[in-house]
Short mmCIF file of C-alpha atoms and ligand atoms in Angstrom, two decimals:
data_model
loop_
_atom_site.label_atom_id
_atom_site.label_comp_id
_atom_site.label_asym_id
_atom_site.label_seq_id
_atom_site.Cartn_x
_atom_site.Cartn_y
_atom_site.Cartn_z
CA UNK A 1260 53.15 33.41 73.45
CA UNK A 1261 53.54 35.98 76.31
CA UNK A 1262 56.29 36.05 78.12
CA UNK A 1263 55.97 36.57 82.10
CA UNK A 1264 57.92 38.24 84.31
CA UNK A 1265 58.19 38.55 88.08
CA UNK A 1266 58.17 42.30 89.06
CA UNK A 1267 59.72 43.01 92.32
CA UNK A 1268 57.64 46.38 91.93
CA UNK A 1269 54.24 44.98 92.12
CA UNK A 1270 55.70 41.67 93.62
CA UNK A 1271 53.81 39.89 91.05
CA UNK A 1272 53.86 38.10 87.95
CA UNK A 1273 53.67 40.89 85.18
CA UNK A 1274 52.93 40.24 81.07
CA UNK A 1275 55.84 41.78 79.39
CA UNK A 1276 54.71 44.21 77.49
CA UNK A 1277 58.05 47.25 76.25
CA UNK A 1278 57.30 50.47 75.69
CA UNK A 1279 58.15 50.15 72.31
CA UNK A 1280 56.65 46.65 71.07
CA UNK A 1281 59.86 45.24 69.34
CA UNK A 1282 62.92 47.06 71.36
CA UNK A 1283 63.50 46.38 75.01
CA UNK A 1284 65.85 48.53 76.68
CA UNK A 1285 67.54 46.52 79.56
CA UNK A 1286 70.04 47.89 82.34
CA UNK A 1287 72.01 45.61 84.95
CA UNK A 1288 74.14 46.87 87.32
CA UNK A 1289 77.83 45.66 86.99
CA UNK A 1290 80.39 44.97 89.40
CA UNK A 1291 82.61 47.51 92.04
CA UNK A 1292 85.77 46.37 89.99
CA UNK A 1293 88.25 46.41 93.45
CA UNK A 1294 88.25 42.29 93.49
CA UNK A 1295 87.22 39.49 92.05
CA UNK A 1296 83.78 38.74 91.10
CA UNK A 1297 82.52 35.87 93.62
CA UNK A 1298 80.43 33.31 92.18
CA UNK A 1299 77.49 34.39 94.00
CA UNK A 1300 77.68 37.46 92.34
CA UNK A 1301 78.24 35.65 88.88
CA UNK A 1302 75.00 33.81 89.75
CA UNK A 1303 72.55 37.42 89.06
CA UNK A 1304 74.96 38.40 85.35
CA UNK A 1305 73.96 34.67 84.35
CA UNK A 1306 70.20 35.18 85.41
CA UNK A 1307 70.53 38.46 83.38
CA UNK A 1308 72.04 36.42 80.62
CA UNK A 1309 69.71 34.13 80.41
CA UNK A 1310 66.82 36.36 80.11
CA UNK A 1311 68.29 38.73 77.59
CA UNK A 1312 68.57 35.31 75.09
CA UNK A 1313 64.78 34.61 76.30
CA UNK A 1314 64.26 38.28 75.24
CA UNK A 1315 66.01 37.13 71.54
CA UNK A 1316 64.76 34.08 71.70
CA UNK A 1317 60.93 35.98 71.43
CA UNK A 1318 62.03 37.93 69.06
CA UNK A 1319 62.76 41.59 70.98
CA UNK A 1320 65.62 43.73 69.65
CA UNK A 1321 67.29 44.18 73.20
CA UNK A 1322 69.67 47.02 73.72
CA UNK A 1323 71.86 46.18 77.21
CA UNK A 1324 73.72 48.69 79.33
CA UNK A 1325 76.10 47.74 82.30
CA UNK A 1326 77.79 49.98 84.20
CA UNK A 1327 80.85 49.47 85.63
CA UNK A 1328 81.60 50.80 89.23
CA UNK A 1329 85.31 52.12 89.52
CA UNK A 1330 84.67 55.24 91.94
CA UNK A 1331 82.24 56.14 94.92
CA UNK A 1332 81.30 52.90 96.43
CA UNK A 1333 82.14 53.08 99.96
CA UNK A 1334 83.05 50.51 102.51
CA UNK A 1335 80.06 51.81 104.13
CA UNK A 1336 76.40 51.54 102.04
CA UNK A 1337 75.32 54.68 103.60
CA UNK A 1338 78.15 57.10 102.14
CA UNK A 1339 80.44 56.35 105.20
CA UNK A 1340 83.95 54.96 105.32
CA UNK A 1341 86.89 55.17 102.39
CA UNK A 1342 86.55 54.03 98.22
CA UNK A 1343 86.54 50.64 98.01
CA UNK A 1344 88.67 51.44 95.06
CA UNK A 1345 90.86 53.83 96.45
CA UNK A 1346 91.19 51.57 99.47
CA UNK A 1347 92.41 48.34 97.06
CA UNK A 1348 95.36 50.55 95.73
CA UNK A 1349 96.77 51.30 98.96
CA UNK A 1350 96.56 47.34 99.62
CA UNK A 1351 98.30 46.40 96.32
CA UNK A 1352 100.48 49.21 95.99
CA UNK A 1353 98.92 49.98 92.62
CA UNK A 1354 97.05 53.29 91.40
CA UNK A 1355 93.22 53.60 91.87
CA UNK A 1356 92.83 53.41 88.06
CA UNK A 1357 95.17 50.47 87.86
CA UNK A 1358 93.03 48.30 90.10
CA UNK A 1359 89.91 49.33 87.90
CA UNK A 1360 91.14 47.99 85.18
CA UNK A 1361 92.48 45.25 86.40
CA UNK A 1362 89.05 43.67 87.86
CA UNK A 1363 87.51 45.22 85.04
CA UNK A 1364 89.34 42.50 82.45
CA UNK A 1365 89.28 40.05 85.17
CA UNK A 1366 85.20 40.27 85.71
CA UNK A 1367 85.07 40.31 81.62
CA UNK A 1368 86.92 36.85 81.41
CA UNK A 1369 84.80 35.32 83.76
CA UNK A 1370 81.35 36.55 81.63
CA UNK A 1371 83.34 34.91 78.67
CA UNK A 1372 84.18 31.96 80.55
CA UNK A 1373 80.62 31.66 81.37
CA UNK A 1374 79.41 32.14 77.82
CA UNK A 1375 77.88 35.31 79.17
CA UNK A 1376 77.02 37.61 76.27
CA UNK A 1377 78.75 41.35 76.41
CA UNK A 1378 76.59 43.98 77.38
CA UNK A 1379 76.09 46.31 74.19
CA UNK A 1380 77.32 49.17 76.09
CA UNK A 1381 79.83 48.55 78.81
CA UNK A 1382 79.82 52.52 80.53
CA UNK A 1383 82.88 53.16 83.55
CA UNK A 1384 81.09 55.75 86.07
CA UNK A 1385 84.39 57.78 85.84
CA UNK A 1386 83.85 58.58 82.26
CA UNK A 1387 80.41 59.37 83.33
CA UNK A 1388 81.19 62.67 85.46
CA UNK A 1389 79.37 65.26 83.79
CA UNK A 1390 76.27 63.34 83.09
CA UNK A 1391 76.33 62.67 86.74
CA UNK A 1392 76.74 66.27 87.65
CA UNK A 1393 74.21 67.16 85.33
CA UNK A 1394 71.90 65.10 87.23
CA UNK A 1395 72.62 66.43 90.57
CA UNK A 1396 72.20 70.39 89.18
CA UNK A 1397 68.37 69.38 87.92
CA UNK A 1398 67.91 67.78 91.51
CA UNK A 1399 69.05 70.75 93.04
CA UNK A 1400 67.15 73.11 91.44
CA UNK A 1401 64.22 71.10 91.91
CA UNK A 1402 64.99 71.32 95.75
CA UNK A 1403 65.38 67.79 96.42
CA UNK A 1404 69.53 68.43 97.64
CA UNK A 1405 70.67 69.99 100.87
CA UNK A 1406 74.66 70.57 101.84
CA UNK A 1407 76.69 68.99 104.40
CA UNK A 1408 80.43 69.95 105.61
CA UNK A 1409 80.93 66.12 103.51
CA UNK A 1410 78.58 66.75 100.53
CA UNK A 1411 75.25 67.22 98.93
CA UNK A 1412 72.64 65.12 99.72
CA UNK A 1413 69.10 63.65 98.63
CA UNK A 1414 66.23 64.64 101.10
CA UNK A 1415 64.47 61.44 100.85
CA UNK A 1416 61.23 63.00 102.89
CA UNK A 1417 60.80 64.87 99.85
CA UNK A 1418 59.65 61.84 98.00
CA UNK A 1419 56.08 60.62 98.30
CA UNK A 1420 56.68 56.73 97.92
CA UNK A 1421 60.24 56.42 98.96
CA UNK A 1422 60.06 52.27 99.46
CA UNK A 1423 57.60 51.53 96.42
CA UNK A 1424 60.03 49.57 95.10
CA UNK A 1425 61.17 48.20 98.63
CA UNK A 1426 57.70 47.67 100.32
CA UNK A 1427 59.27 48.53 103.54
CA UNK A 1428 57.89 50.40 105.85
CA UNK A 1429 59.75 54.02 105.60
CA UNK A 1430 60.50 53.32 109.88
CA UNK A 1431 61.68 49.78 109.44
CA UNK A 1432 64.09 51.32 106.61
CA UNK A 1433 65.74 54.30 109.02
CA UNK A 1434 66.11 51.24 111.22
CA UNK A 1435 68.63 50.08 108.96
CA UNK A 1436 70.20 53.17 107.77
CA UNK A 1437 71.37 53.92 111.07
CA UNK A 1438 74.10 51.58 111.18
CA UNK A 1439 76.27 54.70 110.41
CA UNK A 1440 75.25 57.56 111.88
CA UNK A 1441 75.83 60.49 110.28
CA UNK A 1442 74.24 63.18 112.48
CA UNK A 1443 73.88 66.00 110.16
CA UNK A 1444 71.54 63.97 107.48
CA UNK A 1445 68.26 65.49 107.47
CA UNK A 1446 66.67 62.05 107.54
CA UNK A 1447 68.36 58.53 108.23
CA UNK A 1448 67.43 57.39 104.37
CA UNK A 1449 68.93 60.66 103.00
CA UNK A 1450 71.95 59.87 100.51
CA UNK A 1451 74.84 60.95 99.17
CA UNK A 1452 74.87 62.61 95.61
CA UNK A 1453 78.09 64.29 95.40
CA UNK A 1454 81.20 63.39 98.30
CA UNK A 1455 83.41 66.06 98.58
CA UNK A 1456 87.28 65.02 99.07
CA UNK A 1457 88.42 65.03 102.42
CA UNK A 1458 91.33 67.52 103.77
CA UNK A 1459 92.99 65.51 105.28
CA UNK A 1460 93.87 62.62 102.53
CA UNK A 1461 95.03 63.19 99.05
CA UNK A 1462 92.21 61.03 96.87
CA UNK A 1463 93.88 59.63 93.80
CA UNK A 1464 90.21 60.16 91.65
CA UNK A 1465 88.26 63.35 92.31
CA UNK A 1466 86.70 66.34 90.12
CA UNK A 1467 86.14 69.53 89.87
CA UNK A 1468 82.33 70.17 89.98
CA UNK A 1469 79.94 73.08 91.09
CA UNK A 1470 79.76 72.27 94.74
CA UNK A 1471 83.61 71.51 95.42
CA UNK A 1472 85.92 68.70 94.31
CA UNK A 1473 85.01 65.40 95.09
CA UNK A 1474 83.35 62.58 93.50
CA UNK A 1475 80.13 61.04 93.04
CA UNK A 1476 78.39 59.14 95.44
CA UNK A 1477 77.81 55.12 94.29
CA UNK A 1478 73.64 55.49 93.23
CA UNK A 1479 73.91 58.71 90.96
CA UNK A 1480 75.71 56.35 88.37
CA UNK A 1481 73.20 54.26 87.39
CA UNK A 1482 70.67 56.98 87.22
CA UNK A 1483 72.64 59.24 85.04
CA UNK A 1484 73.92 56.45 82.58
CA UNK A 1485 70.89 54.49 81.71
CA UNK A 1486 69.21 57.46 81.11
CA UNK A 1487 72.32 58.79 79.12
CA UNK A 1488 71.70 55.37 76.98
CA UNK A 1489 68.27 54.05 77.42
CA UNK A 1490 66.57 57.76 77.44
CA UNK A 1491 64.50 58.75 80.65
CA UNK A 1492 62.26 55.47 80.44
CA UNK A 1493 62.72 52.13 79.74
CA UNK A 1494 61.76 48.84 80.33
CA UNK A 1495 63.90 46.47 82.53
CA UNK A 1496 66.29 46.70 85.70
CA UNK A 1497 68.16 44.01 87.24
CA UNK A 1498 70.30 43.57 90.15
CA UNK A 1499 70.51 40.89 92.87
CA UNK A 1500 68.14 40.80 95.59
CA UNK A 1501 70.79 42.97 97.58
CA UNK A 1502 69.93 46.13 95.64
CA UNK A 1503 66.60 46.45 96.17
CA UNK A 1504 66.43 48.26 99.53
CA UNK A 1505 69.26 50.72 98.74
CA UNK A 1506 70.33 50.82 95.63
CA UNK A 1507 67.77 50.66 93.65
CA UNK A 1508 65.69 52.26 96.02
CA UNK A 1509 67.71 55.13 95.76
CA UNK A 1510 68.80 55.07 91.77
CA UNK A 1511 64.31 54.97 91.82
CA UNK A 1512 63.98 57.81 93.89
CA UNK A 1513 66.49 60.35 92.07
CA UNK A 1514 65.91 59.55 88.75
CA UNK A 1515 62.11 59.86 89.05
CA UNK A 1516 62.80 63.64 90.82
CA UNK A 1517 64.82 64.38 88.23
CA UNK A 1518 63.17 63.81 85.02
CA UNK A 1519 59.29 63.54 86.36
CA UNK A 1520 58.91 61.06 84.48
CA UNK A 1521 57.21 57.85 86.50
CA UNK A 1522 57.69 54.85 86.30
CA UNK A 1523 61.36 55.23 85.51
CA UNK A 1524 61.66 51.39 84.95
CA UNK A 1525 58.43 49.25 83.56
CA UNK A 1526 59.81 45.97 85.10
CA UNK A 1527 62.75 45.54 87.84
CA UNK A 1528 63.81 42.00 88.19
CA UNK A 1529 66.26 40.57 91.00
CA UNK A 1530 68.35 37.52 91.10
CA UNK A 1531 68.59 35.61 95.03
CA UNK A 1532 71.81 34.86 96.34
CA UNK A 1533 74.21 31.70 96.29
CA UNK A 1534 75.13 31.11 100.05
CA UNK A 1535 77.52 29.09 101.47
CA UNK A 1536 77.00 25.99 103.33
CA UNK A 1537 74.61 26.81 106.21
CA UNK A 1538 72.97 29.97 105.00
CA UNK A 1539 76.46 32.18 104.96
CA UNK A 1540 76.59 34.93 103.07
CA UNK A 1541 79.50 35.54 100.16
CA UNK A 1542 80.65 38.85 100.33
CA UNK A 1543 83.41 40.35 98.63
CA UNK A 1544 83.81 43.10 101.28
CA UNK A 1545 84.68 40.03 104.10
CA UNK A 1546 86.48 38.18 102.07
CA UNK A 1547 84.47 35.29 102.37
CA UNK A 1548 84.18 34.17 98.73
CA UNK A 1549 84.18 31.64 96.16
CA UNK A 1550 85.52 32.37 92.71
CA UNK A 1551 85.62 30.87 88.79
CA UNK A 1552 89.04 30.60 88.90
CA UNK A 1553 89.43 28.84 92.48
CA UNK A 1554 86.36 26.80 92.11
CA UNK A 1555 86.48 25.71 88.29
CA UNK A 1556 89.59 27.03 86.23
CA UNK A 1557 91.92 25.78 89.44
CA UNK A 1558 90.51 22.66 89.89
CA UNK A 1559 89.92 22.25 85.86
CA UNK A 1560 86.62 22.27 85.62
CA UNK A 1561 84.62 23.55 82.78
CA UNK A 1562 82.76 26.81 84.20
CA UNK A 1563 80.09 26.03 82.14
CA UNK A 1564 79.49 23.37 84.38
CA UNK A 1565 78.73 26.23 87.04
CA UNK A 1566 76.56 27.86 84.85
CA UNK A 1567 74.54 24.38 84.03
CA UNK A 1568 74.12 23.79 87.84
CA UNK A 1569 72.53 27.54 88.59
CA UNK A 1570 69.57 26.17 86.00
CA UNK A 1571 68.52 23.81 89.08
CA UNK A 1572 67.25 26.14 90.48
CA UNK A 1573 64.78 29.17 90.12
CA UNK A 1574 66.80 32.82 89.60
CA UNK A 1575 64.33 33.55 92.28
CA UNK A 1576 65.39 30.71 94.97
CA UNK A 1577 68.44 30.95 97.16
CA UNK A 1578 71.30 28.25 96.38
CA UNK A 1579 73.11 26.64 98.93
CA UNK A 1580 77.18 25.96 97.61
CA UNK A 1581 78.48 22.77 98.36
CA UNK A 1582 80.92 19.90 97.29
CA UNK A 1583 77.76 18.07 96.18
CA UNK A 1584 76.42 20.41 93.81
CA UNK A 1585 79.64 20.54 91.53
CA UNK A 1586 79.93 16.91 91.74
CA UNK A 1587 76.36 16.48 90.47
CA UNK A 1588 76.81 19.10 88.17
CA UNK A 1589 79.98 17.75 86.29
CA UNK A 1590 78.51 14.48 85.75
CA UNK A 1591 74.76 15.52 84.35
CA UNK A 1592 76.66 18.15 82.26
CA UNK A 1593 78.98 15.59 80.91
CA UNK A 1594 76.14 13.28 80.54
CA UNK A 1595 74.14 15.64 78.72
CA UNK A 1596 76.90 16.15 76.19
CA UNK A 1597 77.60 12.71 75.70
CA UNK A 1598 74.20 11.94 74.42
CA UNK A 1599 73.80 15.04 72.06
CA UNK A 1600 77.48 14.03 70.70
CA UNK A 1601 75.78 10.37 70.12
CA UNK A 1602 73.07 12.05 68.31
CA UNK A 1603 75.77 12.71 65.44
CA UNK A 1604 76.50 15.91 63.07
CA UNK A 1605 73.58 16.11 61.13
CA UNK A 1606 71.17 18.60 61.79
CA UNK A 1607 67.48 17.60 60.59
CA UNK A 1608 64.15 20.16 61.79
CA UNK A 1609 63.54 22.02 65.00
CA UNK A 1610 60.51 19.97 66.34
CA UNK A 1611 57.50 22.73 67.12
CA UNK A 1612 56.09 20.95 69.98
CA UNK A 1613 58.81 20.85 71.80
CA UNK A 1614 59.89 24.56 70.89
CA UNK A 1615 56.27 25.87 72.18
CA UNK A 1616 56.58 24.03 75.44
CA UNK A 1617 60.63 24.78 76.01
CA UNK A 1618 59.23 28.08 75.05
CA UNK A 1619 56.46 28.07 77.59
CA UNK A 1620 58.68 27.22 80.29
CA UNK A 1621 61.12 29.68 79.98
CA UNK A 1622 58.27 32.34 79.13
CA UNK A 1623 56.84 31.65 82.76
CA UNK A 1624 59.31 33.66 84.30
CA UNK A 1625 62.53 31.76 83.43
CA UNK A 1626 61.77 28.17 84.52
CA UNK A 1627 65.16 26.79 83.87
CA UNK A 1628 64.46 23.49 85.89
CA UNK A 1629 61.41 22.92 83.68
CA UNK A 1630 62.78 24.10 80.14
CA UNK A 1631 65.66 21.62 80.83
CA UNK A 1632 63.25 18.80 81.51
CA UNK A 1633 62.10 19.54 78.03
CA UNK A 1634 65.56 18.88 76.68
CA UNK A 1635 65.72 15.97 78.49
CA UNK A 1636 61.98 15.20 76.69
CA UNK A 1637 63.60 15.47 73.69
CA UNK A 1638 66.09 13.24 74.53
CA UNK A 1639 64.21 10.31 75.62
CA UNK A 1640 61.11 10.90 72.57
CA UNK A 1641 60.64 9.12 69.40
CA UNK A 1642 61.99 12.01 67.20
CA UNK A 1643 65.15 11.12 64.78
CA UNK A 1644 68.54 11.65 65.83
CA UNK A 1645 68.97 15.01 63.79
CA UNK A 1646 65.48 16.89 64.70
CA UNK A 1647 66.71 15.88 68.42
CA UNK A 1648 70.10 17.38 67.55
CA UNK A 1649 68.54 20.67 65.79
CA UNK A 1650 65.78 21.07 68.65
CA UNK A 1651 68.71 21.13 71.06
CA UNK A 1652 70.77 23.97 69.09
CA UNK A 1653 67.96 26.05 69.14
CA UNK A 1654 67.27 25.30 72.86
CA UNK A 1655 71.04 26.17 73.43
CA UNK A 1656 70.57 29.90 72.10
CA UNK A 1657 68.66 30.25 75.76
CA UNK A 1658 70.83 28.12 77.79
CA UNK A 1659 73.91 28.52 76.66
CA UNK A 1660 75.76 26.01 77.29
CA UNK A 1661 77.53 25.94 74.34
CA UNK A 1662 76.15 21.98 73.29
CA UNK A 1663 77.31 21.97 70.21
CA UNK A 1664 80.96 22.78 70.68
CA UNK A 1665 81.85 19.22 72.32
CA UNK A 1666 80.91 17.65 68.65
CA UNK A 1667 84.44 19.60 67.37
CA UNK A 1668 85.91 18.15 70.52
CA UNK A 1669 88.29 14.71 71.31
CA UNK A 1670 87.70 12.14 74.12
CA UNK A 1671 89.73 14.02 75.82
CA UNK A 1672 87.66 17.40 76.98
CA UNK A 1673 85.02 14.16 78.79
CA UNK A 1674 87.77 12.74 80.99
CA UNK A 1675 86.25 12.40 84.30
CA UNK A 1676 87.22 14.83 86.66
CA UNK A 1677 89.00 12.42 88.99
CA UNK A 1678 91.52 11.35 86.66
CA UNK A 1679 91.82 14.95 85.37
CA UNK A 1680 92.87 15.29 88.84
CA UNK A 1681 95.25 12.76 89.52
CA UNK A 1682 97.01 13.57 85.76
CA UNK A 1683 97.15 16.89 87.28
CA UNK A 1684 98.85 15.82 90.65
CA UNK A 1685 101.57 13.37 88.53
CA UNK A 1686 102.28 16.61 86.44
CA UNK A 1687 103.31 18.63 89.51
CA UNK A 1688 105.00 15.82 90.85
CA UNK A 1689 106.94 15.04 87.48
CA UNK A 1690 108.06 19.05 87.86
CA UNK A 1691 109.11 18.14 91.15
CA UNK A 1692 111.35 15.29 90.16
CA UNK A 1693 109.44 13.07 92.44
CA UNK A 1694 109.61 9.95 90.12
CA UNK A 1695 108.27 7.36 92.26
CA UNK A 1696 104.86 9.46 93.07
CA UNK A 1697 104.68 9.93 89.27
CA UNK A 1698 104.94 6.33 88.87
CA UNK A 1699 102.67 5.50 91.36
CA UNK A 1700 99.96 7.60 90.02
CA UNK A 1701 100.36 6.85 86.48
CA UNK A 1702 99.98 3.39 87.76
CA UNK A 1703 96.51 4.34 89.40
CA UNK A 1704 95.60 6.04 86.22
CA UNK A 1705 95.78 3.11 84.85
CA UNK A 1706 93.75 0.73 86.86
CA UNK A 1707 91.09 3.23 86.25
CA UNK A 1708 90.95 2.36 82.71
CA UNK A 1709 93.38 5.48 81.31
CA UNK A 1710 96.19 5.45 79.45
CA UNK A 1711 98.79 8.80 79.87
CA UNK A 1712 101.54 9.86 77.32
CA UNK A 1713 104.19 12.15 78.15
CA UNK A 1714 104.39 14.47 74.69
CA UNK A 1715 106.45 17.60 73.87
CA UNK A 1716 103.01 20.21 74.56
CA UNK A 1717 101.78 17.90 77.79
CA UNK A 1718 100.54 14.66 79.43
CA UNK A 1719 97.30 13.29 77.14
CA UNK A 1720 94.97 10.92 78.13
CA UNK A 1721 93.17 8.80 76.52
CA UNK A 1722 90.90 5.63 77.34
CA UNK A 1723 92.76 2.31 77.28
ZN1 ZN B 1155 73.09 50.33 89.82
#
């Protein structure tokens, strides 16, 4: 069956067809490890989960690279303003390298609290240098670099289809660009390859290269890496929608100068945003943000349960956040693995009709709404418990969602969230000595049917 893909390069549909027929070669570009990965941002690495299992799921041997960004990504996109990174130490009073790895780990728990499967090649930009370097020496002798007093640049001009990947028109992007003016670019889309270190402030992570020290500008990465590990052309590039006009536009245009190779990437493939209530954007550089832990580990919610809600909705469609959504998301998760635990521990025989259309749905571009209508199908059809239970599994190698785990699992992991709450609340207030509150809510624990026992490791719950 083929499997379709949207191509934000053509802006249409595409057959998936890899350059070599059994091996895909798949980059997606990681986080700028100076905070906390929002959930917004969590939404695109599940997208680009889910369609490296449909990639399995067919059959392709997929090889996956992510970078991760700990130097060059400015507080302004156009190669203005100071390291993000650099910027974060100062703030915690830690070193440049110490904040690096410490959003590093933290944006790795959250993939694995997400059931997000590891990249096979995890690549830091600072251990990257000389591949970078490398890069910028080819574009300069090809002529596409000129030299300001602040570094070497891309000439953009010298690029015949600058916005292929952008469909912009070239005046509607210099629009943009000049947010921050930087008078002595050539052009207003011209970027930074290579950032020389300022005078005036001491950087904590710069290098010695052939133009002066410095470090490398935020696009070069990308470029240099996945060709470092995927060779000069291969098949699929993700990002979310927010890389396509810079970016990507700009990882395109280098990489293409530099090896002459075109197309760089067969397919590029972008994930929409998750806004917050009214259309407001989640940014990590405001501030304004939403994470796993404050959203689901806080409140003790399963961040699976996050993971099940993004399938409502098309990779392609923006989500709106809201109280609602988690609410409605707990309860048809928990529902959903309440019925496959009824279904029992046997396993009988994946059922073939359901595979090819579960299989057809997620082919077409990733429907997740659809292929989880077909689990519900299976659900509700005529097929014995353990072909229902089997069919499931193998639907679970796409979504993830990690269905078979609750069979190992006690009554307690499908406590409602409520009383998970309130259990919660009489712990703190037991710490707090405040007996009569404890009472009180053990009290309202139990007129919702629960029963609580104080033990050694913990309160546990069970149903009365
Ligand atoms: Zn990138």
């Amino acid at each position: 069956m083929s499997f379709k893909i949207f191509n934000t390069l053509s802006r249409e549909k595409e057959v998936f067809e890899p350059i070599n027929p059994k091996k895909v070669g798949l980059y997606t570009c990681g986080p700028t490890v100076y905070n906390y990965a929002h959930i917004g941002n969590l939404r695109t690495y599940i997208f680009e989960d889910v369609l490296k299992r449909v990639l399995n799921y067919n059959n392709y041997q997929v090889k996956h690279v992510m970078n991760i960004t700990d130097v060059g990504h400015l507080t302004g996109d156009r190669d203005m303003g100071e390291d993000k990174i650099e910027k974060e130490s100062k703030k915690e009073n830690k070193t440049a390298w110490e904040i690096a790895e410490f959003y590093t780990e933290k944006f790795k728990e959250d993939l694995t609290s997400l059931n997000i499967i590891y990249p096979d090649i995890f690549c830091k930009a600072t251990n990257n240098i000389k591949e970078q370097i490398e890069m910028i020496e080819v574009l300069e002798k090809k002529d596409f670099t000129y030299r300001t007093s602040d570094g070497i640049y891309f000439d953009t001009s010298k690029i015949k289809d600058y916005t292929k990947l952008s469909h912009q028109k070239i005046d509607a992007l210099k629009e943009g660009a000049r947010v921050e003016i930087n008078i002595e670019k050539r052009n207003a889309t011209d970027f930074v390859l290579w950032k020389f270190s300022s005078k005036d402030i001491k950087r904590q992570m710069e290098w010695e290269s052939p133009w002066g020290v410095g470090f490398p500008g935020w696009h070069i990465e990308c470029s240099a890496m996945s060709v470092k590990y995927l060779g000069e052309q291969f098949d699929i590039h993700c990002g979310g929608v927010d890389f396509i006009n810079l970016h990507h536009t700009n990882e395109l245009a280098q990489t293409e100068a530099t090896t002459g190779k075109i197309p760089w990437v067969k397919y590029w493939m972008h994930g929409e945003f998750l806004n917050l209530k009214d259309g407001e954007k989640m940014a990590k550089s405001t501030g304004n943000f939403l994470t796993i832990q404050s959203e689901f580990l806080d409140k003790d919610i399963d961040p699976l349960v996050y993971r099940f809600a993004t399938y409502s909705l098309h990779y392609r469609r923006q989500m709106e956040w809201s109280d609602e959504i988690v609410t409605s998301a707990i309860n048809s998760y928990q529902n959903l693995l309440a019925k496959i635990k009824n279904l029992g521990k046997e396993k009988g025989i994946i059922n073939q009709n359901f595979k090819n259309k579960f299989l057809s749905e997620i082919n077409d571009d990733l429907n997740m709404p659809k292929a989880l209508a077909v689990l519900q199908e299976v659900l509700k059809s005529q097929l014995s418990n353990k072909d229902k239970l089997a069919t499931i599994l193998d639907f679970d190698k796409v979504l993830g969602l990690e269905l078979d785990k609750i069979k190992n699992e006690t009554e307690t992991e499908i406590i409602p969230e409520e009383i998970k709450k309130l259990v919660k609340e009489r712990e703190t207030a037991r710490l707090e000595k405040n007996w009569t509150k404890s009472d009180e809510l053990r009290k309202k624990i139990n007129s919702l049917g629960y029963e609580i026992r104080d033990t050694n490791s913990g309160s546990k719950i069970s149903k009365i």
